[in-house]
Coordinates of C-alpha atoms and ligand atoms in Angstrom, one line a residue:
X25 CA 0.0 0.0 0.0
X26 CA 1.3 3.5 -0.9
X27 CA 2.2 5.6 2.2
X28 CA 0.2 8.7 2.9
X29 CA 3.4 10.6 3.8
X30 CA 6.4 10.7 1.5
X31 CA 9.8 12.5 2.1
X32 CA 11.8 14.3 -0.6
X33 CA 15.0 16.4 -0.1
X34 CA 13.6 19.0 -2.5
X35 CA 10.0 19.9 -3.2
X36 CA 9.0 22.5 -5.7
X37 CA 5.5 23.8 -5.8
X38 CA 4.4 25.1 -9.3
X39 CA 4.9 24.0 -12.8
X40 CA 5.4 27.4 -14.3
X41 CA 8.7 28.8 -15.5
X42 CA 10.0 29.6 -12.0
X43 CA 9.2 26.1 -10.6
X44 CA 10.3 24.1 -13.6
X45 CA 13.6 26.0 -13.9
X46 CA 14.3 25.6 -10.2
X47 CA 13.5 21.8 -10.4
X48 CA 15.7 21.4 -13.5
X49 CA 18.6 23.1 -11.9
X50 CA 18.4 21.1 -8.6
X51 CA 17.9 17.9 -10.6
X52 CA 21.2 18.5 -12.4
X53 CA 23.0 19.5 -9.2
X54 CA 21.8 16.4 -7.3
X55 CA 21.5 13.6 -9.8
X56 CA 21.0 11.0 -7.1
X57 CA 18.1 12.8 -5.4
X58 CA 14.6 12.8 -6.6
X59 CA 13.2 16.4 -7.0
X60 CA 9.4 16.5 -6.5
X61 CA 7.5 19.0 -8.6
X62 CA 3.9 19.4 -7.3
X63 CA 1.8 21.3 -9.7
X64 CA -1.9 22.3 -9.9
X65 CA -1.7 22.4 -13.7
X66 CA -1.5 19.3 -15.9
X67 CA 0.9 20.8 -18.3
X68 CA 4.2 22.3 -17.2
X69 CA 6.3 25.0 -18.8
X70 CA 9.8 24.2 -19.9
X71 CA 12.4 26.7 -21.1
X72 CA 14.0 25.7 -24.3
X73 CA 16.6 27.2 -26.7
X74 CA 17.9 29.6 -24.0
X75 CA 20.3 32.1 -25.4
X76 CA 22.0 35.0 -23.6
X77 CA 21.6 37.8 -26.2
X78 CA 23.8 40.3 -24.3
X79 CA 25.1 40.6 -20.7
X80 CA 21.5 40.9 -19.3
X81 CA 19.1 40.4 -22.2
X82 CA 18.1 36.9 -22.8
X83 CA 16.0 35.0 -25.3
X84 CA 14.3 31.6 -24.9
X85 CA 11.4 29.6 -26.1
X86 CA 8.7 28.2 -23.8
X87 CA 7.1 24.8 -24.4
X88 CA 4.1 23.6 -22.6
X89 CA 4.7 19.9 -22.0
X90 CA 2.9 17.0 -20.3
X91 CA 4.5 15.6 -17.2
X92 CA 5.5 12.4 -19.0
X93 CA 7.3 14.1 -21.8
X94 CA 9.1 16.4 -19.4
X95 CA 10.2 13.5 -17.1
X96 CA 11.7 11.7 -20.1
X97 CA 14.3 14.4 -20.2
X98 CA 14.7 14.8 -16.4
X99 CA 14.4 11.3 -15.0
X100 CA 15.1 12.4 -11.4
X101 CA 12.3 14.9 -11.4
X102 CA 9.0 13.4 -10.3
X103 CA 6.0 15.5 -11.4
X104 CA 2.7 15.1 -9.5
X105 CA -0.4 16.9 -10.5
X106 CA -2.0 18.1 -7.4
X107 CA -2.8 21.4 -5.7
X108 CA -1.0 22.1 -2.5
X109 CA -3.6 23.1 0.1
X110 CA -1.5 23.6 3.2
X111 CA 2.0 24.2 4.5
X112 CA 3.2 23.3 7.9
X113 CA 6.7 24.7 8.3
X114 CA 7.2 23.4 11.9
X115 CA 6.9 19.8 10.5
X116 CA 8.5 20.6 7.1
X117 CA 5.4 19.3 5.4
X118 CA 3.0 20.2 2.6
X119 CA -0.5 18.7 2.1
X120 CA -1.9 18.2 -1.3
X121 CA -5.4 17.9 -2.7
X122 CA -4.7 14.2 -3.5
X123 CA -4.8 13.6 0.2
X124 CA -1.1 13.0 0.6
X125 CA 1.4 14.8 2.7
X126 CA 4.9 15.5 1.5
X127 CA 7.8 16.2 3.9
X128 CA 10.6 18.3 2.5
X129 CA 14.2 19.0 3.3
X130 CA 14.0 22.2 1.3
X131 CA 10.9 23.7 -0.3
X132 CA 10.6 26.3 -3.1
X133 CA 7.2 27.9 -3.6
X134 CA 6.7 28.9 -7.2
X135 CA 2.8 29.0 -7.4
X136 CA 2.6 32.1 -9.5
X137 CA -0.2 34.6 -9.6
X138 CA -3.8 34.9 -11.0
X139 CA -5.5 37.8 -12.7
X140 CA -7.0 40.5 -10.4
X141 CA -10.6 40.6 -11.6
X142 CA -12.7 43.8 -11.5
X143 CA -15.6 41.6 -10.3
X144 CA -15.5 38.0 -9.1
X145 CA -18.1 35.5 -10.2
X146 CA -19.5 37.6 -13.0
X147 CA -19.9 35.4 -16.1
X148 CA -19.2 38.4 -18.4
X149 CA -15.9 39.3 -16.7
X150 CA -12.9 37.4 -18.0
X151 CA -9.3 37.4 -16.9
X152 CA -6.6 36.0 -19.2
X153 CA -3.9 34.0 -17.4
X154 CA -3.4 30.5 -18.8
X155 CA -4.1 28.5 -21.9
X156 CA -7.6 27.6 -20.8
X157 CA -8.6 31.2 -20.2
X158 CA -7.1 32.3 -23.4
X159 CA -9.1 29.7 -25.3
X160 CA -12.3 30.8 -23.5
X161 CA -11.5 34.4 -24.5
X162 CA -11.1 33.3 -28.1
X163 CA -14.3 31.4 -28.1
X164 CA -16.3 34.3 -26.6
X165 CA -14.7 36.7 -29.1
X166 CA -15.7 34.6 -32.1
X167 CA -19.3 35.8 -31.7
X168 CA -18.8 39.1 -30.1
X169 CA -19.7 42.5 -31.5
X170 CA -18.1 44.6 -28.8
X171 CA -15.7 43.9 -25.9
X172 CA -14.4 46.3 -23.2
X173 CA -10.8 45.9 -22.1
X174 CA -10.1 47.3 -18.7
X175 CA -6.4 47.8 -17.7
X176 CA -3.3 49.4 -19.0
X177 CA -0.5 46.8 -18.7
X178 CA 1.2 44.5 -21.1
X179 CA -1.8 42.1 -21.6
X180 CA -4.2 44.9 -22.3
X181 CA -1.8 46.5 -24.8
X182 CA -1.4 43.3 -26.7
X183 CA -5.1 42.5 -26.7
X184 CA -6.4 45.8 -28.0
X185 CA -3.9 45.6 -30.8
X186 CA -4.6 42.0 -31.7
X187 CA -8.4 41.9 -31.6
X188 CA -10.1 42.3 -35.0
X189 CA -13.6 42.1 -36.3
X190 CA -15.0 43.6 -33.1
X191 CA -15.4 47.0 -31.5
X192 CA -13.0 47.5 -28.6
X193 CA -13.6 50.0 -25.9
X194 CA -10.4 50.3 -23.8
X195 CA -10.8 51.9 -20.4
X196 CA -7.6 53.0 -18.7
X197 CA -7.0 54.9 -15.5
X198 CA -4.1 56.8 -16.8
X199 CA -3.6 59.8 -19.1
X200 CA -1.6 57.7 -21.6
X201 CA -1.7 54.1 -22.9
X202 CA 0.7 51.5 -21.6
X203 CA 2.1 53.6 -18.7
X204 CA 3.6 50.5 -17.0
X205 CA 6.1 50.5 -19.8
X206 CA 6.0 53.8 -21.5
X207 CA 6.1 57.6 -21.0
X208 CA 3.6 59.9 -22.7
X209 CA 6.1 60.4 -25.7
X210 CA 6.3 56.7 -26.4
X211 CA 2.5 56.3 -26.0
X212 CA 2.0 59.0 -28.6
X213 CA 4.5 57.3 -30.9
X214 CA 2.6 54.0 -30.6
X215 CA -0.9 55.4 -30.8
X216 CA -1.1 55.7 -34.7
X217 CA -0.4 52.0 -35.0
X218 CA -3.3 51.2 -32.8
X219 CA -5.7 53.4 -34.6
X220 CA -4.5 52.5 -38.1
X221 CA -4.5 49.3 -40.2
X222 CA -2.2 46.6 -39.1
X223 CA 0.7 45.7 -41.4
X224 CA 0.4 42.4 -43.4
X225 CA 3.9 41.3 -42.4
X226 CA 4.3 40.9 -38.7
X227 CA 7.6 41.7 -37.1
X228 CA 9.8 38.7 -36.4
X229 CA 11.1 39.6 -33.0
X230 CA 13.9 37.9 -31.2
X231 CA 12.1 37.3 -27.9
X232 CA 10.5 34.6 -25.8
X233 CA 8.2 32.4 -27.8
X234 CA 5.4 30.3 -26.5
X235 CA 4.3 26.9 -27.9
X236 CA 1.9 24.3 -26.7
X237 CA 2.8 20.7 -27.2
X238 CA 0.0 18.6 -28.7
X239 CA -2.4 21.4 -29.8
X240 CA -6.0 21.8 -28.9
X241 CA -6.8 18.4 -27.5
X242 CA -4.1 19.0 -24.9
X243 CA -5.8 22.1 -23.7
X244 CA -9.3 20.8 -23.5
X245 CA -9.1 19.1 -20.2
X246 CA -11.9 19.0 -17.8
X247 CA -9.4 18.1 -15.0
X248 CA -7.4 21.2 -15.5
X249 CA -7.7 23.5 -12.5
X250 CA -9.2 26.6 -14.1
X251 CA -7.9 29.1 -11.5
X252 CA -4.4 27.8 -11.0
X253 CA -3.0 27.2 -14.5
X254 CA 0.5 28.6 -15.4
X255 CA 0.6 32.0 -16.7
X256 CA 0.9 32.5 -20.4
X257 CA 3.6 34.7 -21.8
X258 CA 4.9 36.5 -24.8
X259 CA 3.4 35.6 -28.1
X260 CA 0.6 33.7 -26.3
X261 CA -1.9 34.9 -29.0
X262 CA 0.2 33.9 -31.9
X263 CA -1.6 31.4 -34.1
X264 CA -4.8 32.2 -32.2
X265 CA -7.6 33.8 -34.2
X266 CA -8.7 36.8 -32.2
X267 CA -11.6 37.8 -34.3
X268 CA -15.2 38.9 -33.6
X269 CA -18.2 38.9 -35.8
X270 CA -18.1 42.4 -37.3
X271 CA -16.8 43.3 -40.7
X272 CA -14.4 45.8 -39.2
X273 CA -10.7 45.5 -39.1
X274 CA -9.4 47.3 -36.2
X275 CA -11.7 49.6 -34.2
X276 CA -10.6 50.9 -30.9
X277 CA -11.9 53.7 -28.7
X278 CA -10.0 54.7 -25.6
X279 CA -11.6 56.1 -22.5
X280 CA -8.7 57.7 -20.5
X281 CA -8.5 58.5 -16.8
X282 CA -11.4 56.4 -15.7
X283 CA -12.1 53.2 -13.7
X284 CA -15.0 50.9 -13.5
X285 CA -17.7 52.2 -11.2
X286 CA -20.5 49.6 -11.7
X287 CA -21.4 46.6 -13.8
X288 CA -25.0 45.7 -14.7
X289 CA -26.5 42.7 -16.4
X290 CA -28.9 43.6 -19.1
X291 CA -32.2 43.2 -17.2
X292 CA -30.9 45.2 -14.2
X293 CA -29.6 47.9 -16.5
X294 CA -32.9 48.2 -18.3
X295 CA -34.7 48.7 -15.0
X296 CA -32.5 51.6 -14.2
X297 CA -33.7 53.5 -17.3
X298 CA -30.3 55.0 -18.0
X299 CA -28.9 55.6 -21.4
X300 CA -25.8 53.8 -22.7
X301 CA -23.8 55.5 -25.4
X302 CA -22.9 54.2 -28.9
X303 CA -19.4 53.4 -30.0
X304 CA -17.9 56.8 -30.9
X305 CA -17.2 56.6 -34.7
X306 CA -15.3 59.9 -34.9
X307 CA -14.0 62.9 -32.9
X308 CA -17.3 64.6 -33.1
X309 CA -19.1 61.6 -31.6
X310 CA -16.5 61.5 -28.8
X311 CA -17.7 64.9 -27.7
X312 CA -21.4 64.5 -28.3
X313 CA -22.3 61.0 -27.2
X314 CA -25.0 59.3 -29.3
X315 CA -27.3 57.0 -27.5
X316 CA -26.8 53.3 -28.2
X317 CA -29.9 51.6 -29.7
X318 CA -28.4 48.1 -29.4
X319 CA -29.0 45.8 -26.4
X320 CA -26.0 44.1 -24.7
X321 CA -25.7 41.3 -22.2
X322 CA -23.6 43.5 -19.8
X323 CA -23.2 47.2 -19.2
X324 CA -20.2 49.0 -17.7
X325 CA -20.6 52.3 -15.9
X326 CA -17.2 54.2 -15.8
X327 CA -16.2 56.7 -13.2
X328 CA -16.3 59.4 -15.9
X329 CA -20.1 58.9 -16.1
X330 CA -20.1 57.1 -19.4
X331 CA -22.0 53.9 -19.8
X332 CA -21.2 51.3 -22.5
X333 CA -22.8 48.0 -23.3
X334 CA -20.7 45.0 -24.6
X335 CA -20.7 41.3 -25.0
X336 CA -18.1 40.8 -22.3
X337 CA -15.3 42.5 -20.4
X338 CA -11.7 41.6 -20.2
X339 CA -10.2 42.4 -16.8
X340 CA -6.5 43.0 -17.4
X341 CA -5.7 45.0 -14.3
X342 CA -2.8 43.1 -12.9
X343 CA -2.2 39.9 -10.9
X344 CA -2.5 38.6 -7.3
X345 CA 0.0 36.1 -6.1
X346 CA -1.4 32.7 -5.2
X347 CA -0.2 32.8 -1.6
X348 CA -3.3 31.6 0.3
X349 CA -2.4 27.9 1.0
X350 CA 1.1 28.9 2.2
X351 CA 0.4 31.9 4.4
X352 CA -2.1 30.0 6.6
X353 CA 1.3 29.1 8.2
X354 CA 2.0 32.3 10.0
X355 CA 5.8 32.1 9.8
X356 CA 5.7 33.2 6.1
X357 CA 5.8 37.0 5.9
X358 CA 4.0 38.8 3.0
X359 CA 5.0 42.1 1.6
X360 CA 2.9 43.9 -1.0
X361 CA 0.8 40.9 -2.0
X362 CA 3.7 38.4 -2.4
X363 CA 5.7 36.1 -0.2
X364 CA 8.7 38.1 1.1
X365 CA 12.1 36.8 0.0
X366 CA 15.6 38.0 0.8
X367 CA 18.6 38.2 -1.4
X368 CA 18.9 34.4 -1.4
X369 CA 15.3 33.8 -2.3
X370 CA 14.7 32.6 1.3
X371 CA 11.3 33.3 2.8
X372 CA 11.0 34.3 6.4
X373 CA 11.0 30.6 7.5
X374 CA 13.8 28.1 7.5
X375 CA 14.3 25.9 4.4
X376 CA 11.5 27.5 2.5
X377 CA 12.3 29.6 -0.6
X378 CA 10.0 31.3 -3.1
X379 CA 10.5 32.5 -6.7
X380 CA 8.7 34.0 -9.7
X381 CA 5.3 35.8 -9.6
X382 CA 4.4 34.6 -6.1
X383 CA 7.3 36.4 -4.4
X384 CA 8.1 40.0 -3.5
X385 CA 11.8 40.8 -3.2
X386 CA 12.9 42.6 -0.1
X387 CA 16.6 43.1 -0.8
X388 CA 18.1 46.5 -1.5
X389 CA 18.1 46.3 -5.3
X390 CA 20.9 47.5 -7.6
X391 CA 20.3 51.1 -8.7
X392 CA 19.2 49.8 -12.1
X393 CA 16.9 46.8 -11.3
X394 CA 13.3 46.5 -10.1
X395 CA 11.1 43.5 -9.7
X396 CA 8.4 43.1 -12.3
X397 CA 6.2 40.0 -12.7
X398 CA 7.6 39.0 -16.0
X399 CA 8.7 35.7 -17.6
X400 CA 12.4 36.5 -17.7
X401 CA 12.4 37.3 -14.0
X402 CA 10.5 34.1 -13.2
X403 CA 13.2 32.1 -15.0
X404 CA 16.0 34.0 -13.4
X405 CA 14.6 33.7 -9.9
X406 CA 13.8 30.0 -10.3
X407 CA 17.4 29.4 -11.4
X408 CA 18.9 31.5 -8.7
X409 CA 16.7 30.0 -6.0
X410 CA 18.0 26.5 -6.9
X411 CA 21.6 27.9 -6.7
X412 CA 20.9 29.4 -3.2
X413 CA 19.2 26.2 -2.0
X414 CA 22.3 24.2 -3.1
X415 CA 24.6 26.6 -1.4
X416 CA 22.7 26.6 1.8
X417 CA 22.5 22.8 1.8
X418 CA 26.3 22.6 1.3
X419 CA 27.0 25.4 3.8
X420 CA 28.6 27.5 1.0
X421 CA 28.2 31.2 0.4
X422 CA 26.9 32.6 -2.9
X423 CA 26.9 36.0 -4.5
X424 CA 23.8 37.6 -5.9
X425 CA 23.4 36.7 -9.6
X426 CA 24.5 39.2 -12.2
X427 CA 21.0 39.2 -13.8
X428 CA 19.7 41.3 -10.9
X429 CA 22.2 44.1 -11.7
X430 CA 20.1 45.5 -14.5
X431 CA 16.5 45.3 -15.4
X432 CA 16.3 44.2 -19.1
X433 CA 13.2 43.2 -21.0
X434 CA 12.6 42.6 -24.7
X435 CA 9.1 42.4 -26.0
X436 CA 6.9 43.4 -28.9
X437 CA 4.0 45.9 -28.7
X438 CA 2.0 47.0 -31.7
X439 CA 4.4 45.1 -34.0
X440 CA 7.4 47.1 -32.8
X441 CA 10.3 45.6 -31.0
X442 CA 10.5 47.1 -27.6
X443 CA 13.6 47.0 -25.3
X444 CA 13.4 48.3 -21.7
X445 CA 16.5 48.8 -19.7
X446 CA 17.2 49.9 -16.1
X447 CA 15.1 52.6 -14.7
X448 CA 13.4 53.1 -18.1
X449 CA 10.6 55.2 -16.7
X450 CA 12.8 57.0 -14.2
X451 CA 11.4 54.8 -11.4
X452 CA 12.4 56.1 -7.9
X453 CA 15.0 58.5 -9.4
X454 CA 13.7 61.6 -7.9
X455 CA 13.5 65.0 -9.6
X456 CA 17.0 65.5 -10.9
X457 CA 16.6 63.1 -13.8
X458 CA 16.8 64.3 -17.4
X459 CA 15.2 62.7 -20.4
X460 CA 16.6 62.7 -23.9
X461 CA 14.4 61.6 -26.8
X462 CA 14.9 60.8 -30.4
X463 CA 11.9 59.9 -32.5
X464 CA 11.2 59.2 -36.1
X465 CA 7.5 58.7 -36.6
X466 CA 6.5 55.2 -37.6
X467 CA 10.1 54.0 -37.3
X468 CA 11.7 54.4 -33.9
X469 CA 11.5 56.0 -30.5
X470 CA 14.5 56.2 -28.3
X471 CA 14.4 57.6 -24.8
X472 CA 17.2 57.7 -22.3
X473 CA 16.9 58.6 -18.7
X474 CA 20.0 60.4 -17.4
X475 CA 20.9 61.4 -13.9
X476 CA 24.0 63.5 -13.1
X477 CA 25.5 62.7 -16.5
X478 CA 25.0 59.0 -16.2
X479 CA 22.6 56.8 -18.0
X480 CA 20.1 55.2 -15.7
X481 CA 17.6 53.6 -18.1
X482 CA 16.3 53.5 -21.7
X483 CA 13.3 52.7 -23.8
X484 CA 14.1 51.5 -27.3
X485 CA 11.1 51.1 -29.7
X486 CA 11.8 49.8 -33.2
X487 CA 15.0 48.3 -34.7
X488 CA 17.4 50.7 -33.0
X489 CA 20.3 48.3 -32.4
X490 CA 21.2 50.4 -29.4
X491 CA 20.5 47.8 -26.7
X492 CA 24.0 46.5 -26.2
X493 CA 25.7 49.8 -26.2
X494 CA 23.1 51.3 -23.8
X495 CA 23.2 48.2 -21.6
X496 CA 27.0 48.8 -21.2
X497 CA 26.6 52.5 -20.6
X498 CA 24.1 51.8 -17.8
X499 CA 26.2 49.0 -16.3
X500 CA 29.5 50.9 -16.3
X501 CA 28.0 54.2 -15.2
X502 CA 30.4 56.2 -17.4
X503 CA 30.1 60.0 -17.1
X504 CA 28.5 61.0 -20.3
X505 CA 28.1 64.7 -19.6
X506 CA 30.6 65.7 -22.3
X507 CA 28.5 64.1 -25.0
X508 CA 25.3 66.0 -24.3
X509 CA 22.7 65.5 -26.9
X510 CA 25.2 63.8 -29.3
X511 CA 24.4 60.7 -27.4
X512 CA 21.2 60.4 -29.5
X513 CA 22.5 62.1 -32.6
X514 CA 21.5 59.8 -35.5
X515 CA 24.5 61.0 -37.4
X516 CA 26.9 59.6 -34.9
X517 CA 27.6 55.9 -34.7
X518 CA 27.3 55.6 -31.0
X519 CA 28.4 51.9 -31.0
X520 CA 31.8 52.9 -32.5
X521 CA 32.0 55.8 -30.0
X522 CA 32.0 53.6 -27.0
X523 CA 33.5 50.3 -28.2
Ligands
FAD28 P1 3.1 30.7 -13.3 O1 3.6 30.6 -14.7 O2 1.8 31.3 -13.0 O3 3.1 29.2 -12.7 C1 2.5 28.9 -11.5 C2 2.4 27.4 -11.3 O4 2.0 27.1 -10.0 C3 1.3 26.8 -12.3 O5 1.8 25.6 -12.8 C4 0.2 26.6 -11.3 O6 -0.7 25.5 -11.8 C5 0.9 26.2 -10.1 N1 0.1 26.4 -8.8 C6 -0.5 27.5 -8.4 N2 -1.0 27.3 -7.2 C7 -0.6 26.1 -6.8 C8 -0.8 25.3 -5.6 N3 -1.5 25.7 -4.6 N4 -0.3 24.0 -5.6 C9 0.4 23.5 -6.7 N5 0.6 24.2 -7.8 C10 0.1 25.5 -7.8 N6 5.8 38.2 -19.1 C11 6.7 38.7 -19.9 O7 7.9 38.7 -19.6 N7 6.4 39.2 -21.2 C12 5.2 39.2 -21.7 O8 4.9 39.7 -22.8 C13 4.1 38.6 -20.9 N8 2.9 38.5 -21.4 C14 2.0 37.8 -20.6 C15 0.7 37.6 -21.2 C16 -0.3 37.0 -20.5 C17 -1.6 36.7 -21.1 C18 0.0 36.5 -19.1 C19 -1.1 35.9 -18.3 C20 1.3 36.7 -18.6 C21 2.2 37.4 -19.3 N9 3.5 37.6 -18.8 C22 4.5 38.1 -19.6 C23 3.9 37.2 -17.4 C24 4.6 35.9 -17.3 O9 3.9 34.9 -18.0 C25 4.7 35.5 -15.8 O10 5.4 36.5 -15.1 C26 5.4 34.2 -15.6 O11 4.9 33.2 -16.3 C27 5.4 33.7 -14.1 O12 5.9 32.5 -13.9 P2 5.7 31.7 -12.6 O13 6.4 30.4 -12.8 O14 6.1 32.5 -11.4 O15 4.2 31.5 -12.4

């Protein structure tokens, strides 16, 4: 008979990028130990084709794999699909939904995060997080005439650009689009691409790619835990038809500086005898709202007083770490909404580590790094957590990994390559920062953030080829005062200048 309690030297919770990377690293460090990977999701995420593009920028592919395929490559990793429901740190034990208890020598919690929804349990409010929710979104969109996207982060930006054949109303609380990543200048640079027609040829961008092993039948699992799947990531919509029913190509209206006040289902809204407004077709209609004669399943009332009807709402307003099963054990401290980790990815309790979206870092960061819940950081933290677990187990010391020296992120928005470096938005730099901008409409937008003559961060949109040079300038903190505006002079080959 199988025992109810099993002991493993290493237990990792979570089959996303952070957990899988951590497990892979430990498995290769300790080939004679079995590393247990407990995951709520049936498919796990494996990093493949990893390539260091520059000192801090990295490129890799992501493959969603079944546990059996993954275990073929890593025979000393045991994957068990079961949700962890409880942690008992005094007894070094986790309890899983399958009724079993697992005792750990060292534990790394990598349970990720879930979308923060503007309203729970509303069938017309959708959050996109994993393969299942993305499929559900695609299905709903296929017969939608109008959707409302709420939120201004990366997912919202990608969605409003990708959706076709459907009116999109985009409600953002800020003055400009994409302010998690961009300043107002960059937002203005990108706006025409959102309002205009999309190019036929999509940009081939060297960045993380996402693939799903086995196609549709793999995703359609009734056993998959809908709330706890692994997060999707870059290019998640590639190959997915994001098309509604209307004969329109790309039709987006933005409502700036507003939040969601109320949501009403159709019958409740009709009882209120209020008037919803029609999709503004032009600038004139934006000023003088026309009443909407169509009926919609759900209505959204914004804090600017406007009411729109739609088929469904996508809530893309950030994520909440899945900490609940772990923080029932009071020894684990939480900061922000994540599990607190120190500079060795240790939580506040012995032998328990955390990495990826679930954790909040508490170390004094390098002047050019900040935590953001992104795929690259999930991989880096998972890898570094495994190194720290190994060092602690062997009683060795370990330095902080170089990847935490500089924030570096490559992505693609509105079919432009986007590179963000360091304090790209002047985060926490105070008032003595200076910005230098070079912009060629429709081609490139380059912004550098300077402080006391030194480069602190940069936003590079388009094929600028400046990422390596600027990465070096931020890392080596060379005094650039003498160069002044020549730094961004297109006539000067800046790479030659500093090589
Ligand atoms: P996850 O990938 O969320 O994995 C968590 C794992 O833990 C899952 O396997 C889950 O099943 C499991 N789990 C949860 N609770 C439990 C439990 N109690 N017991 C057992 N297992 C549990 N990042 C970028 O860098 N660039 C982008 O362009 C980008 N786009 C994105 C687009 C979308 C639509 C989404 C949703 C995310 C995007 N991200 C992007 C963010 C990125 O995907 C995440 O930061 C990253 O995947 C986090 O990895 P993780 O391993 O920490 O967590």
